[in-house]
Coordinates of C-alpha atoms in Angstrom, one line a residue:
X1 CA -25.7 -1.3 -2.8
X2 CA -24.4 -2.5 0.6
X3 CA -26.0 -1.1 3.5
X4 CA -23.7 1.4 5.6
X5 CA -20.9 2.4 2.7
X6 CA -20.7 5.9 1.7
X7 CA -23.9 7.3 -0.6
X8 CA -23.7 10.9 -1.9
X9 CA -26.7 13.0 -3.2
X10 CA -25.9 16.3 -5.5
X11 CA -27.3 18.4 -8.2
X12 CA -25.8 19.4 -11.6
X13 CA -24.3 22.6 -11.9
X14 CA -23.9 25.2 -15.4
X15 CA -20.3 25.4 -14.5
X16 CA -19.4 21.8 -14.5
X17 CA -17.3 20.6 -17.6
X18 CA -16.1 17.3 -16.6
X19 CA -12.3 17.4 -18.5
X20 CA -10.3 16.9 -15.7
X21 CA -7.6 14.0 -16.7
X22 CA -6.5 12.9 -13.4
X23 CA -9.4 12.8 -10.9
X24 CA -13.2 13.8 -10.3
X25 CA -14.7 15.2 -7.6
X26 CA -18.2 15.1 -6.0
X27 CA -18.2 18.5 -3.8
X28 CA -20.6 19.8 -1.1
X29 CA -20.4 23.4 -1.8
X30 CA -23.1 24.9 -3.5
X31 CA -21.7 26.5 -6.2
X32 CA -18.7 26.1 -8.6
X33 CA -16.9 28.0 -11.3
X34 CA -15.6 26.5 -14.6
X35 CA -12.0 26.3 -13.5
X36 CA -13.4 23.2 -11.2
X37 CA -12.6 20.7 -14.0
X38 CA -12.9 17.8 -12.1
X39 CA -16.7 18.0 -10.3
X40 CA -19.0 16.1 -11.3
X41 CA -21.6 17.6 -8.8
X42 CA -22.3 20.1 -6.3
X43 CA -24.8 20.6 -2.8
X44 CA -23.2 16.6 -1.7
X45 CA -25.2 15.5 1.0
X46 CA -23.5 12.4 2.9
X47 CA -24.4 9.6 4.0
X48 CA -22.9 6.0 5.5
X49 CA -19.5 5.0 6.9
X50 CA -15.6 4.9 6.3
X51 CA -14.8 2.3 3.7
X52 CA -11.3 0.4 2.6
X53 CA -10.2 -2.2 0.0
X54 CA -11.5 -2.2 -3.4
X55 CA -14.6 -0.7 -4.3
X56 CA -16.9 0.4 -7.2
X57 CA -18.2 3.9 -7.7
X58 CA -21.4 4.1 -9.5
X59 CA -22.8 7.5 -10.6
X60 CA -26.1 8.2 -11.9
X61 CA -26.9 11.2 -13.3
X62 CA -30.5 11.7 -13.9
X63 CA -30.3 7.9 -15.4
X64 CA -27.0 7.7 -17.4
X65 CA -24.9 5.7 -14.9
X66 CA -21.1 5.4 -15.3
X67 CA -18.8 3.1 -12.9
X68 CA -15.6 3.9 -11.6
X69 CA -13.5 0.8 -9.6
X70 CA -10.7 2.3 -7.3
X71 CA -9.2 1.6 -3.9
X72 CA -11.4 3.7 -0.8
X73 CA -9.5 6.0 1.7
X74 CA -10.7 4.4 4.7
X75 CA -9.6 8.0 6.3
X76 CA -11.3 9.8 4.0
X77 CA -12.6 13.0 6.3
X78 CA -16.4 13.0 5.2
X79 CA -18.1 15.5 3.1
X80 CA -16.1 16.2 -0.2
X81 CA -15.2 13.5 -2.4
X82 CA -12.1 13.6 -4.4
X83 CA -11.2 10.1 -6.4
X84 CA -7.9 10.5 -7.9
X85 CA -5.9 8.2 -10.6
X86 CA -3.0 8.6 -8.5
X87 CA -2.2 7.3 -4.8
X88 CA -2.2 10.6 -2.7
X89 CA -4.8 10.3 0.3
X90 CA -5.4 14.1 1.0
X91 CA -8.5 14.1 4.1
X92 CA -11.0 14.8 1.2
X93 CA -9.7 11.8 -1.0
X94 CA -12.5 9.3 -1.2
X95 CA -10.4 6.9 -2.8
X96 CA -7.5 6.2 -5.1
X97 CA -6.0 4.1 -8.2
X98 CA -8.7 5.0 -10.1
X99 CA -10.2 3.3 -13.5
X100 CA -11.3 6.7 -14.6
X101 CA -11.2 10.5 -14.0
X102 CA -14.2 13.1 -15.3
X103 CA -12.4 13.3 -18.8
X104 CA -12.9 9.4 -19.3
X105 CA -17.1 9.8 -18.2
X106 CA -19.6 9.3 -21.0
X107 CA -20.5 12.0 -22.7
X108 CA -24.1 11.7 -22.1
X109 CA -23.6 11.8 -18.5
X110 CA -21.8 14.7 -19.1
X111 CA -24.7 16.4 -20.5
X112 CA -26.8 15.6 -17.9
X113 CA -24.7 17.5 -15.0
X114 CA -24.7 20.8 -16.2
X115 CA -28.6 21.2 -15.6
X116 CA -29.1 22.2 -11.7
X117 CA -32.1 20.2 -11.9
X118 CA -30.9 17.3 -12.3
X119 CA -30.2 14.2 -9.2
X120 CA -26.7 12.9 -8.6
X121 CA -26.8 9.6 -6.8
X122 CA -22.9 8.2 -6.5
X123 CA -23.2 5.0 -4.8
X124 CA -20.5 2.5 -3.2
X125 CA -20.1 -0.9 -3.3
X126 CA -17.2 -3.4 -2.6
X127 CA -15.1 -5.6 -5.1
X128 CA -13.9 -8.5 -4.5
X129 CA -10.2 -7.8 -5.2
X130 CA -8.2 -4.6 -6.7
X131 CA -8.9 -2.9 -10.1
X132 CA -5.3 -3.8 -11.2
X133 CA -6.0 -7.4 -10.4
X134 CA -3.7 -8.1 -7.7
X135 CA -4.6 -9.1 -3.7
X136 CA -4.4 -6.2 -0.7
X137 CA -2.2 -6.9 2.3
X138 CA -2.8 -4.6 5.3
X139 CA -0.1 -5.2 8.2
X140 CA -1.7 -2.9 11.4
X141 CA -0.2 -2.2 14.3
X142 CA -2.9 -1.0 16.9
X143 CA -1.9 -0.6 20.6
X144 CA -2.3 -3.2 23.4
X145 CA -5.4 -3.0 25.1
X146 CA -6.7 0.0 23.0
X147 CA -10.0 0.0 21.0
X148 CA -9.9 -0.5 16.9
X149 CA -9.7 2.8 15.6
X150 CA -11.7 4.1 12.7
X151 CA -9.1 3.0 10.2
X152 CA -8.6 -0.6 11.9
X153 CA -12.2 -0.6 12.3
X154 CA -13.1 0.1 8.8
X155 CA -9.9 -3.1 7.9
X156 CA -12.1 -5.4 9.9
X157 CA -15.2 -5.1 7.7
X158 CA -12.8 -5.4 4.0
X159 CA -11.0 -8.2 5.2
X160 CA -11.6 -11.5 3.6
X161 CA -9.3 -12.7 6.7
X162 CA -7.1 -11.7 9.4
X163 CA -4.1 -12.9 10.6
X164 CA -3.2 -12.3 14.6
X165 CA 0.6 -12.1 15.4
X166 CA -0.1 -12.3 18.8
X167 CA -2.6 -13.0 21.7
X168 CA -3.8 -9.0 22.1
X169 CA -4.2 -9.0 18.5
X170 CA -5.9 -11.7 18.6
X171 CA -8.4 -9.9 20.7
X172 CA -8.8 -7.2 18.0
X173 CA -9.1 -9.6 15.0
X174 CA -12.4 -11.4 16.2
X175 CA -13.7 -14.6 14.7
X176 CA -12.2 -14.1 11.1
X177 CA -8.7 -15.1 12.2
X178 CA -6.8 -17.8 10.3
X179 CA -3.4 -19.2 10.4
X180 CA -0.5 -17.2 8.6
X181 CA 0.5 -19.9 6.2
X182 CA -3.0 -20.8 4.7
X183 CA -3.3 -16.4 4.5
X184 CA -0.2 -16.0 2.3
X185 CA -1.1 -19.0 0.2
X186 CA -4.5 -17.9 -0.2
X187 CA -2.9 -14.2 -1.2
X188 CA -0.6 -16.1 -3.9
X189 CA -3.2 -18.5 -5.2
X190 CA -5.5 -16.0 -5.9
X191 CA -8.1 -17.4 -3.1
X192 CA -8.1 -14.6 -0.5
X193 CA -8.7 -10.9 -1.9
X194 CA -7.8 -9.2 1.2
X195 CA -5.8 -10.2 4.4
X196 CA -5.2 -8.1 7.2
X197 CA -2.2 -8.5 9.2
X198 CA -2.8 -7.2 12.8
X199 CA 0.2 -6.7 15.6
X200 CA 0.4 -5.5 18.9
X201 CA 3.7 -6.6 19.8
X202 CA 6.8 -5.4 16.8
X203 CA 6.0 -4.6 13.6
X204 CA 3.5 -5.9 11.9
X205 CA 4.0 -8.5 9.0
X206 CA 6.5 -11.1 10.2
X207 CA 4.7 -13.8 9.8
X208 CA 3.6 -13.3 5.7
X209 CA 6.9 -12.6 4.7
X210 CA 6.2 -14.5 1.4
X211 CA 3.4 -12.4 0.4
X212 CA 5.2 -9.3 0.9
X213 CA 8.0 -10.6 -1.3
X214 CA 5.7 -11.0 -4.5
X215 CA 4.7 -7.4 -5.0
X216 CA 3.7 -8.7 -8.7
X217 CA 0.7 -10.6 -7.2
X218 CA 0.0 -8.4 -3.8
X219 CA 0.1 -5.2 -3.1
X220 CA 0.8 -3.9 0.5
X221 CA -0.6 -1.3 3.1
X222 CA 0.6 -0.6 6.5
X223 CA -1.5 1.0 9.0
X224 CA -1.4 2.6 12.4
X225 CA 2.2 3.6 11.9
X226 CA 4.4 6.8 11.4
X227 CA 6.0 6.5 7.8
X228 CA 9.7 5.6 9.0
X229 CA 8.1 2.7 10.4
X230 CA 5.7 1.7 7.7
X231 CA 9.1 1.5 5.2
X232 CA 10.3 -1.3 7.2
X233 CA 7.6 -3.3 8.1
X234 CA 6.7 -3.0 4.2
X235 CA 9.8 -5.4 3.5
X236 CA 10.3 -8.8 3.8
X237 CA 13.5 -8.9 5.1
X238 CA 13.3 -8.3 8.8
X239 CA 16.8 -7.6 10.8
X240 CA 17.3 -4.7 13.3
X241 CA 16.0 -1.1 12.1
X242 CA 17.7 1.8 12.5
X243 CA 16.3 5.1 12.1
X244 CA 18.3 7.7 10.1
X245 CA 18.1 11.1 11.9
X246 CA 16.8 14.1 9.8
X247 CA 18.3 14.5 5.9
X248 CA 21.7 14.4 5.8
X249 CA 24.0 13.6 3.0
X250 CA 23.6 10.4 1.1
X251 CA 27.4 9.6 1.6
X252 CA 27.0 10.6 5.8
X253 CA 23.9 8.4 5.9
X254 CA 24.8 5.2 4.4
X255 CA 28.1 5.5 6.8
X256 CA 26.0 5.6 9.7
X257 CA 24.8 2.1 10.2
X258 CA 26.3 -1.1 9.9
X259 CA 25.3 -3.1 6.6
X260 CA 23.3 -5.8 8.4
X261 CA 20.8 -3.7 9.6
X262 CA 17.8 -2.0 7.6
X263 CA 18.3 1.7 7.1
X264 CA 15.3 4.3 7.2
X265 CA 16.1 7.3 5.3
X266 CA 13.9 10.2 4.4
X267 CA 14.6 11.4 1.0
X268 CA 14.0 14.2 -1.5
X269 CA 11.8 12.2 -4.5
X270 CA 14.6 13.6 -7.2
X271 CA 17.6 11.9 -4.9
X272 CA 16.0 8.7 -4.6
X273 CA 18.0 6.8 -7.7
X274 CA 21.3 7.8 -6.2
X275 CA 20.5 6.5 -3.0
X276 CA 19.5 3.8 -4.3
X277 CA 22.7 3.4 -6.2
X278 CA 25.1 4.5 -3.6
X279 CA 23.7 2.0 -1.3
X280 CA 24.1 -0.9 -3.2
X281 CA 27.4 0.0 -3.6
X282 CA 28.7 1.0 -0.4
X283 CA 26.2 -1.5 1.4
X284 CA 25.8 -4.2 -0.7
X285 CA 21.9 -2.8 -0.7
X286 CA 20.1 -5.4 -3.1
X287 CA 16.3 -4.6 -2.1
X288 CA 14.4 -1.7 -0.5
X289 CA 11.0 -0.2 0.5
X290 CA 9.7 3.3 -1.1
X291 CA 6.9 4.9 1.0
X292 CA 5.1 7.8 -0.2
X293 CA 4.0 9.4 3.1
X294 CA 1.1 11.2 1.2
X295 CA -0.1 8.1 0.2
X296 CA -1.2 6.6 3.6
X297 CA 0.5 3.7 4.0
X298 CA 0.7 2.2 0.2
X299 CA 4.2 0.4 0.2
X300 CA 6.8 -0.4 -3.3
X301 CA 9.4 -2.9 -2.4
X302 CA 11.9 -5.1 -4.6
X303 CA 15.3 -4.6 -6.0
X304 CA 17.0 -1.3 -6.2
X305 CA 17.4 -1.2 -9.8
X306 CA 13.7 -0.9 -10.6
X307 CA 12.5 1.0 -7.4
X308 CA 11.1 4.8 -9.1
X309 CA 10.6 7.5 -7.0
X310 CA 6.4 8.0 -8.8
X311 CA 6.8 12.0 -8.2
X312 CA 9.4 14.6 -8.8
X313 CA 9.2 16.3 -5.7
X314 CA 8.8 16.2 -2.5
X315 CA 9.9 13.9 0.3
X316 CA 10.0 10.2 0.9
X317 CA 11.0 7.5 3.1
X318 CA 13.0 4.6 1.9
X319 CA 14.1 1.1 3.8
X320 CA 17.2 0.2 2.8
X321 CA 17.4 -3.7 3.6
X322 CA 20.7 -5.5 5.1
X323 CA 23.1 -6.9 2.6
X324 CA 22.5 -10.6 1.9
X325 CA 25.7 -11.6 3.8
X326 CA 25.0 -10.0 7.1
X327 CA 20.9 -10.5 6.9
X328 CA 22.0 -14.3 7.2
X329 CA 24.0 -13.7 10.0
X330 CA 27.4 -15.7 10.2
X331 CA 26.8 -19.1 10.7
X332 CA 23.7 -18.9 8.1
X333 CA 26.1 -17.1 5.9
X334 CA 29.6 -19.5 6.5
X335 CA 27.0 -22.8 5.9
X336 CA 25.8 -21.5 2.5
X337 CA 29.2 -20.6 1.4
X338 CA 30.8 -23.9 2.1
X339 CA 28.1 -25.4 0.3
X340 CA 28.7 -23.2 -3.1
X341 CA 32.7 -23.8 -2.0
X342 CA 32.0 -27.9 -2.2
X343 CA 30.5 -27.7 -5.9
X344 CA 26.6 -27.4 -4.6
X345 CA 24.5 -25.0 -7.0
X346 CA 22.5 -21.6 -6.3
X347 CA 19.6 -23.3 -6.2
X348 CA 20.2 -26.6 -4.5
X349 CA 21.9 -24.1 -1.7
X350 CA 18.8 -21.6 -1.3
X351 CA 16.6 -24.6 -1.3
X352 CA 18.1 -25.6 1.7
X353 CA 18.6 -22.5 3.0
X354 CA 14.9 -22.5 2.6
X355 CA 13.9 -24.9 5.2
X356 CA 15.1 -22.9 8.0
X357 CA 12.4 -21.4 9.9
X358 CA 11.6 -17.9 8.6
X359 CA 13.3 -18.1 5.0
X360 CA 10.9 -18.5 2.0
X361 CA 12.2 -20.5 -1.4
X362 CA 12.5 -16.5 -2.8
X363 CA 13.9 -14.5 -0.2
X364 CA 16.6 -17.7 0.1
X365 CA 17.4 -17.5 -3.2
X366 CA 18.0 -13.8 -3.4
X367 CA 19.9 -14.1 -0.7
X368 CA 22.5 -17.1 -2.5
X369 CA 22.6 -14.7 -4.9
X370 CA 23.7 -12.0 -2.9
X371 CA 26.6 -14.3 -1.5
X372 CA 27.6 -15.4 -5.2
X373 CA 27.5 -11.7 -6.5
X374 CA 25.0 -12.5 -9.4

């Protein structure tokens, strides 16, 4: 156990069946009925800190133990404990992305909760990367000057390293810091387990562009900042950000800002895949950013044609990234076509393209592509 993470102590309960499918629950209130399908035990008593990154849950119910891995809430609001399968941080979520749920528990453990005498121990401890296998990236944005707050704090202490985009976030990040390059090959290598990005000055995540462009090997937080905002620092491709007002039409939206820039649009869930398709079309729109704002921060970029909305209803926020052309600006732009014009290939072009400062090999590449129509 590591000293200082989160410990609950309950009691079984008559009522407590243990069926639920999609999370389990570890409550402080005394007494239950049988509808509460989920709780595993009841009378919590807490104690320890806020936790974040990856962690394992370990129950122990009168000796049979079970484990649960999962990603912690670092704003989980104390007391009840929630651990869902899903990515929804509610104030009671402990944590989320979940291995298991109180249908998937032993049955011997099971057994053991229904008798009010019996101890429930549920014990934290940290893991050194996520239960789907991949690396965390955390791009924060705190304010100049201020203290860490309790999320920020709770980064510092998960990190395996941090990354400081400029000299007041250097202040924040301590002794941990390294340089961006060696973070984002560490991330991609499989050597770092969790980085966090910190950023005073813009937002955050600038400097690990290449990271946030392999969403198969890293997935990505952003903390500290409203959702609108967390949608576009969640992409790779970084341009001018324009904000769209309210929910309008799709058709009124897209027609408000110029194609080179990265449009922020809230969006009903069920009217995310014609956004999606209206703005490739009308924008030449060949990536984006999906944020769940009930999920805290948990960002889903890559092309439009694979982007899901993960929920039925309810609002999201989507960044809608510049078309290819315009992200490379004009003379970017009229230097790659005249190299396609004069017989050079896709690739040999983007690898050039790539040694500019700020392009990697695969956002250079996607953006050839975008000039060639493939």
């Amino acid at each position: 156990m590591d000293d200082g993470l989160p410990r609950l102590d309950l009691v079984g309960h008559p009522a407590l069946r243990a069926t639920h499918g999609k999370t389990l629950e570890f409550t402080v209130d005394p007494d239950v009925t049988e509808r509460a399908t989920c709780v595993l035990g009841v009378a919590g008593r807490v104690t320890g800190g806020a936790v974040a990154g990856p962690v394992r849950i370990t129950i122990d119910a009168g000796g049979a133990v079970a484990t649960v891995d999962a990603i912690a809430n670092p704003d989980w609001a104390g007391g009840t404990a929630v651990v869902r399968r899903g990515t929804d941080r509610r104030p009671d979520t402990f944590a989320t992305e979940a291995t298991a749920a109180a249908a998937d528990l032993p049955r011997e453990l099971v057994a053991r909760i229904i008798d009010p005498d019996t101890p429930i121990t549920v014990r934290c401890s940290r893991l050194p990367r996520r239960p789907d296998g991949r690396a965390g990236l955390v791009l924060a944005w705190t304010a100049p000057g201020a203290p860490a707050a309790p999320r920020l704090a709770a980064e510092l202490v998960a990190a395996d390293a941090v990354v400081a985009e400029d000299a007041d976030a250097a202040r924040v990040a301590g002794e941990r810091t390294i340089r961006a390059a060696d973070a984002v090959t560490g991330l991609l290598d499989g050597e770092l387990g969790r980085v966090l990005v910190v950023a005073t000055a813009g937002l955050p995540g600038a400097s690990v562009t290449a990271a946030l462009e392999a969403p198969e090997k890293v997935a990505v937080e952003v903390a500290g900042l409203p959702a609108a905002l967390v949608a576009a620092a969640g992409s790779p491709v970084r341009g001018p950000v324009q904000l769209a007002e309210g929910r309008s039409r799709i058709d009124a939206v897209l027609r408000s800002a110029p194609p080179e820039v990265t449009l922020v649009v809230t969006v009903a869930a069920a009217d995310l895949p014609r956004l999606l398709e209206r703005a490739a079309d009308r924008r030449g729109t060949r990536t984006a950013t999906v944020v769940d704002p009930a999920a805290g921060g948990v960002v889903r970029w890559g092309p439009v044609g694979r982007l899901r909305a993960g929920r039925t209803s309810g609002e999201l926020v989507c960044a809608l990234d510049g078309a290819a052309d315009t992200v490379l600006g004009p003379e970017l732009a009229a230097f790659v076509r005249g190299l396609l014009a004069a017989g050079v290939s896709a690739r040999t072009a983007a690898h050039a393209l790539a040694q500019v400062p700020g392009w990697s090999r695969r956002s250079a590449y996607d953006a050839v592509l975008g000039l060639t129509g493939d």
